[in-house]
Coordinates of C-alpha atoms in Angstrom, one line a residue:
M243 CA 52.7 -120.9 -98.9
V244 CA 52.1 -117.2 -99.8
W245 CA 48.7 -117.1 -97.9
F246 CA 50.7 -118.6 -94.9
L247 CA 53.2 -116.1 -95.0
A248 CA 50.6 -113.3 -95.6
R249 CA 48.8 -114.5 -92.4
L250 CA 52.1 -114.2 -90.3
V251 CA 52.7 -110.7 -91.6
I252 CA 49.0 -109.8 -90.6
R253 CA 49.2 -111.3 -87.3
F254 CA 52.7 -110.4 -86.1
H255 CA 53.7 -107.2 -87.9
P256 CA 50.5 -104.8 -87.7
R257 CA 52.7 -101.7 -87.8
I258 CA 54.7 -102.4 -90.9
H259 CA 53.5 -100.2 -93.7
F260 CA 54.3 -101.4 -97.3
S261 CA 53.3 -98.5 -99.3
T262 CA 56.6 -98.5 -101.2
V263 CA 56.7 -99.9 -104.5
R264 CA 59.7 -101.7 -106.1
V265 CA 60.2 -101.9 -109.6
L266 CA 61.8 -105.2 -110.8
I267 CA 63.0 -105.2 -114.4
W268 CA 63.5 -108.6 -115.8
V269 CA 64.1 -108.4 -119.7
S270 CA 66.0 -110.3 -122.3
D271 CA 66.1 -108.0 -125.3
T272 CA 69.0 -105.8 -125.7
A273 CA 66.9 -103.0 -127.1
S274 CA 64.5 -103.2 -124.2
A275 CA 67.2 -103.1 -121.6
E276 CA 68.9 -100.2 -123.1
L277 CA 65.7 -98.2 -123.2
L278 CA 64.7 -99.0 -119.8
D279 CA 68.3 -98.2 -118.4
G280 CA 67.5 -94.6 -120.0
A281 CA 64.1 -94.5 -118.6
T282 CA 65.0 -95.6 -115.0
S283 CA 67.4 -92.6 -114.7
F284 CA 64.4 -90.3 -114.8
L285 CA 62.5 -92.3 -111.9
K286 CA 63.7 -90.2 -108.9
G287 CA 62.5 -91.7 -105.6
V288 CA 61.4 -94.8 -107.2
A289 CA 63.2 -98.3 -106.0
V290 CA 64.5 -100.1 -109.1
S291 CA 66.2 -103.5 -109.1
V292 CA 67.4 -105.5 -112.3
V293 CA 66.8 -109.1 -111.8
R294 CA 69.7 -111.2 -113.0
G295 CA 69.0 -114.9 -113.7
G296 CA 65.9 -116.8 -114.6
G297 CA 62.4 -117.1 -113.1
G298 CA 63.3 -118.4 -109.9
A299 CA 65.5 -115.3 -109.2
L300 CA 62.6 -113.1 -110.2
M301 CA 60.1 -115.0 -107.9
A302 CA 62.5 -114.8 -105.0
L303 CA 62.8 -110.9 -105.4
A304 CA 59.1 -110.5 -105.9
A305 CA 58.3 -112.4 -102.9
A306 CA 60.3 -110.2 -100.8
V307 CA 58.4 -107.2 -101.8
P308 CA 54.6 -107.0 -100.9
R309 CA 53.7 -104.8 -104.1
P310 CA 56.2 -105.3 -106.7
L311 CA 55.9 -104.0 -110.2
I312 CA 57.6 -106.3 -112.6
V313 CA 58.6 -105.0 -115.9
H314 CA 58.9 -107.6 -118.5
D315 CA 59.4 -107.9 -122.3
L316 CA 58.1 -111.4 -122.8
A317 CA 61.2 -112.6 -124.5
P318 CA 62.5 -114.9 -125.8
D319 CA 59.2 -117.1 -125.9
P320 CA 56.0 -115.2 -125.1
R321 CA 54.0 -118.2 -124.3
V322 CA 56.7 -119.5 -121.9
Q323 CA 57.2 -116.1 -120.3
L324 CA 53.5 -115.6 -119.7
A325 CA 53.0 -118.9 -118.0
C326 CA 55.9 -117.6 -115.7
L327 CA 54.1 -114.5 -115.0
Q328 CA 50.8 -116.5 -114.2
R329 CA 52.6 -118.5 -111.7
I330 CA 54.0 -115.3 -110.1
H331 CA 50.6 -113.8 -110.0
R332 CA 49.2 -117.0 -108.3
R333 CA 51.9 -116.9 -105.8
I334 CA 52.3 -113.1 -105.0
P335 CA 48.7 -111.7 -105.4
G336 CA 50.1 -108.1 -104.8
A337 CA 52.4 -108.2 -107.8
S338 CA 51.5 -106.2 -111.0
F339 CA 53.0 -106.2 -114.5
F340 CA 54.2 -103.6 -116.9
L341 CA 55.1 -104.9 -120.2
L342 CA 57.7 -103.4 -122.7
L343 CA 56.9 -105.2 -126.0
P344 CA 58.6 -105.5 -129.3
P345 CA 56.7 -104.5 -132.5
D346 CA 55.7 -108.0 -133.2
G347 CA 52.2 -109.1 -133.9
E348 CA 52.9 -112.6 -132.5
V349 CA 53.9 -111.4 -129.2
I350 CA 50.6 -109.3 -129.1
L351 CA 48.6 -112.3 -130.1
A352 CA 50.2 -114.6 -127.4
L353 CA 49.5 -111.8 -124.8
A354 CA 45.8 -111.9 -125.8
R355 CA 45.7 -115.7 -125.7
Y356 CA 47.8 -116.4 -122.6
G357 CA 47.8 -113.3 -120.6
V358 CA 44.2 -113.4 -119.5
G359 CA 43.7 -112.5 -115.9
L360 CA 47.0 -111.0 -115.2
P361 CA 47.1 -107.6 -113.5
I362 CA 48.9 -105.7 -116.4
I363 CA 48.9 -102.0 -115.5
G364 CA 50.9 -100.9 -118.5
V365 CA 51.9 -101.9 -122.0
E366 CA 54.3 -100.2 -124.2
V367 CA 55.4 -101.2 -127.8
R368 CA 58.9 -100.3 -128.3
T369 CA 59.5 -98.7 -131.7
T370 CA 62.3 -96.8 -133.3
G371 CA 60.8 -93.5 -131.9
S372 CA 60.5 -94.7 -128.4
S373 CA 62.1 -92.3 -125.9
P374 CA 63.4 -92.9 -122.4
G375 CA 61.6 -89.8 -121.1
A376 CA 58.1 -91.1 -122.5
L377 CA 58.8 -94.5 -121.0
A378 CA 59.7 -93.1 -117.6
Q379 CA 56.2 -91.3 -117.6
S380 CA 54.4 -94.4 -118.3
L381 CA 56.5 -96.5 -115.5
Y382 CA 55.9 -93.6 -113.2
N383 CA 52.1 -93.8 -113.8
A384 CA 52.3 -97.5 -113.1
V385 CA 54.2 -97.2 -109.8
R386 CA 51.7 -94.3 -108.7
Y387 CA 48.9 -96.7 -109.3
Q388 CA 50.6 -99.5 -107.3
R389 CA 51.3 -97.0 -104.6
E390 CA 47.8 -95.5 -104.3
E391 CA 46.3 -99.1 -103.5
G392 CA 49.1 -99.5 -100.7
R393 CA 48.1 -96.0 -99.2
L394 CA 44.6 -97.2 -98.4
W395 CA 45.6 -99.6 -95.8
E396 CA 47.8 -96.9 -94.2
H397 CA 44.6 -95.0 -93.4
V398 CA 42.3 -98.0 -92.5
A399 CA 45.1 -99.2 -90.2
R400 CA 44.0 -96.3 -87.9
W401 CA 40.4 -97.5 -87.7
P402 CA 39.4 -98.7 -84.3
L403 CA 38.5 -102.4 -85.4
P404 CA 38.1 -105.7 -83.8
S405 CA 40.9 -108.1 -84.5
G406 CA 39.3 -110.2 -86.9
V407 CA 37.8 -107.4 -88.9
R408 CA 41.2 -105.9 -89.0
F409 CA 42.7 -109.0 -90.2
L410 CA 40.2 -109.3 -93.1
M411 CA 40.5 -105.6 -94.1
E412 CA 44.4 -105.8 -94.1
A413 CA 44.0 -109.1 -96.2
E414 CA 42.0 -107.2 -98.6
L415 CA 44.0 -104.1 -99.0
R416 CA 47.7 -105.6 -98.8
F417 CA 47.5 -109.1 -100.1
A418 CA 44.3 -110.2 -102.0
P419 CA 44.0 -110.4 -105.7
R420 CA 42.0 -107.5 -107.2
N421 CA 39.4 -110.0 -108.1
A422 CA 39.6 -112.4 -105.1
S423 CA 36.2 -113.8 -103.7
L424 CA 35.2 -113.3 -100.1
E425 CA 36.1 -116.9 -99.3
E426 CA 39.8 -116.3 -100.7
V427 CA 40.1 -113.2 -98.7
L428 CA 39.1 -115.0 -95.5
Q429 CA 41.6 -117.7 -96.2
I430 CA 44.3 -115.2 -96.6
A431 CA 43.4 -113.5 -93.3
G432 CA 43.1 -117.1 -91.6
I433 CA 39.8 -116.3 -90.1
G434 CA 36.3 -117.7 -90.3
Y435 CA 33.2 -115.9 -91.8
E436 CA 31.2 -116.3 -88.6
H437 CA 33.8 -115.1 -86.4
V438 CA 34.1 -111.9 -88.4
R439 CA 30.5 -111.5 -88.8
R440 CA 29.9 -111.6 -85.1
Q441 CA 32.7 -109.3 -84.3
A442 CA 31.3 -106.7 -87.1
A443 CA 27.9 -106.9 -85.6
K444 CA 29.0 -106.2 -82.2
A445 CA 30.9 -103.2 -83.5
G446 CA 28.0 -101.8 -85.4
L447 CA 29.7 -102.7 -88.7
P448 CA 28.2 -104.2 -91.8
P449 CA 28.6 -107.7 -92.5
P450 CA 31.9 -109.1 -94.2
K451 CA 30.6 -108.9 -97.7
K452 CA 29.6 -105.3 -97.5
L453 CA 32.8 -104.6 -95.8
L454 CA 35.0 -106.0 -98.5
E455 CA 32.8 -104.8 -101.4
G456 CA 33.3 -101.1 -99.9
L457 CA 37.0 -101.6 -99.8
R458 CA 37.2 -103.2 -103.1
L459 CA 35.3 -100.3 -104.7
L460 CA 38.2 -98.2 -103.2
R461 CA 40.7 -100.0 -104.8
A462 CA 39.0 -99.8 -108.0
V463 CA 38.7 -96.0 -107.8
S464 CA 42.7 -96.0 -107.4
A465 CA 42.6 -97.5 -111.0
L466 CA 40.0 -95.0 -112.1
E467 CA 42.3 -92.2 -110.9
M468 CA 44.9 -93.6 -113.4
N469 CA 42.5 -93.0 -116.4
K470 CA 41.7 -96.7 -116.7
A471 CA 38.3 -97.2 -118.6
V472 CA 35.3 -98.0 -116.4
G473 CA 34.4 -101.2 -118.1
E474 CA 38.2 -102.6 -117.7
V475 CA 38.3 -101.5 -114.1
A476 CA 35.0 -103.4 -113.5
R477 CA 36.3 -106.6 -114.8
T478 CA 39.7 -106.3 -113.0
Y479 CA 38.2 -105.9 -109.7
G480 CA 35.7 -108.8 -109.8
F481 CA 32.5 -107.1 -110.9
R482 CA 30.2 -109.0 -113.4
D483 CA 30.1 -106.0 -115.8
R484 CA 30.2 -102.2 -116.0
N485 CA 26.5 -101.8 -115.0
R486 CA 27.0 -103.9 -111.9
F487 CA 30.1 -101.9 -111.0
Q488 CA 28.2 -98.8 -111.4
R489 CA 25.1 -99.9 -109.2
R490 CA 27.4 -101.1 -106.4
M491 CA 29.3 -97.7 -106.5
R492 CA 26.2 -95.7 -106.3
H493 CA 24.9 -98.0 -103.5
H494 CA 28.2 -97.5 -101.3
F495 CA 29.0 -94.0 -102.1
L496 CA 26.0 -92.4 -104.0
V497 CA 28.2 -91.4 -106.9
T498 CA 28.9 -92.7 -110.3
P499 CA 32.4 -94.1 -111.3
T500 CA 33.1 -90.8 -113.2
E501 CA 32.3 -88.7 -110.0
A502 CA 34.3 -91.3 -107.9
R503 CA 37.2 -90.8 -110.3
A504 CA 37.2 -86.9 -109.5
I505 CA 36.8 -87.4 -105.8
G506 CA 39.5 -90.0 -105.4
S507 CA 39.9 -93.1 -103.3
L508 CA 41.0 -91.4 -100.2
G509 CA 38.3 -89.0 -100.5
L510 CA 35.7 -91.6 -100.6
L511 CA 37.3 -93.4 -97.7
Q512 CA 35.8 -90.6 -95.7
V513 CA 32.3 -91.8 -97.0
L514 CA 33.0 -95.3 -95.5
E515 CA 34.2 -93.8 -92.3
Q516 CA 31.0 -91.3 -91.9
A517 CA 28.8 -94.4 -92.7
W518 CA 30.6 -97.0 -90.4
F519 CA 31.7 -94.8 -87.6
G520 CA 29.7 -91.7 -87.7
D521 CA 32.7 -89.4 -88.2
T522 CA 35.7 -89.0 -90.6
L523 CA 38.8 -90.4 -89.0
S524 CA 41.2 -89.2 -91.8
R525 CA 41.2 -85.9 -93.8
P526 CA 43.0 -85.9 -97.0
P527 CA 43.2 -82.6 -98.4
Q528 CA 42.5 -82.9 -102.0
A529 CA 39.2 -82.6 -103.7
A530 CA 37.8 -81.0 -100.5
S531 CA 34.5 -79.6 -101.8
A532 CA 33.5 -82.8 -103.7
I533 CA 34.4 -84.8 -100.7
H534 CA 32.1 -82.6 -98.5
V535 CA 29.3 -83.0 -101.0
A536 CA 29.8 -87.0 -100.9
V537 CA 30.2 -87.2 -97.2
A538 CA 27.1 -84.8 -96.5
S539 CA 25.0 -87.3 -98.6
V540 CA 25.5 -90.2 -96.3
A541 CA 23.6 -90.7 -93.1
P542 CA 25.8 -89.6 -90.2
H543 CA 25.3 -92.7 -87.9
P544 CA 26.8 -96.2 -88.8
N545 CA 23.4 -97.9 -88.2
S546 CA 21.7 -95.9 -90.8
G547 CA 24.3 -95.5 -93.6
P548 CA 23.9 -96.9 -97.0
L549 CA 26.1 -99.9 -96.2
R550 CA 23.6 -101.3 -93.6
G551 CA 21.2 -104.1 -94.4

C-alpha cells in the first residue's frame, strides 16, 4: 500500500517538497515524557507532535508525514514495541527512529536482538543526570540528519531529466529505504528497468544502477556529516562492507569517505552534475574550495565522466 501511495505522489505531485521533518513522540514512561517535554521547548522551528493512543495512531500520523522522526522509549515491553517499529519501517520507509531508553540492561539487550535493520539515528539512555538541553541537542542533530536527506531531492528536482529517470530518482531520494535494492526502488517508482535504461541512454546518462548508486552515496554522505562512523554508514546504506563503500565513493567522486564528509552531500552533488550534464546546476555556498577541487577532477563532459561504462 505504501509503495502505491508513493507512486501516486511521484506521478501527480511533482512540485511538492517534503524537506520538513516532523518529530512524533510516542512514549509510555512518565520520566521520559517529562524529559522530552522539557527538551522540545528548546526545539525552535521544529514541528513536534505527541502521539496519543496505540500503534495504530502512530502509524496513521507517520503515514501522513513523508519523513517522520519517531521518538520512542520501547516501554512497556521492548520486544513488542520493537516489532511495532519494524512494521512501521516496512510500511513507511522514510521514517527514522530516535530512542530514549531507561537505564535497563534488558532493554538494551532487546534492542540488540530485535532492532536489527531499523533506521535508528539516535539513542539516549535516560539517567538521573539527563538534562532537557542536552537531549534537545541530540534531537536537533537527528532532525538535521533527516532534513539533509530530504534536501537532496529539492536540488535533483531541478535537473533536466526524462520522466522515467525522474521517477526513479525521486523514489530513491524520497521514499526508498536506505538499503533498498535497485529492484525495490524500481517497484516504488512504478517503472521497468528497460524503460529507464533506454531513457537514460538517450539522455546521455549512466544506466540505472550507476544512477542510483551515485544518489545512494550522497544520502550516505548526509549521515557522515552527522559524524556517523564510516563502517556503520556503509552497512546502513546497503554496501557490503567498509572497503566496498570506500571503493564506490572513490569511483564516483574521487574522494575518500572522510573527504566526502568535509565536502558535504550538496557539494558532491555538483560532482554528479558535472559528470552527468557537463555543468553544475546548483551551487551550494559551503565548502567552496573543497568543492572546486572535487568538481575539477571530474571530466567535464557526461560521456567521459567517472560514472560512464
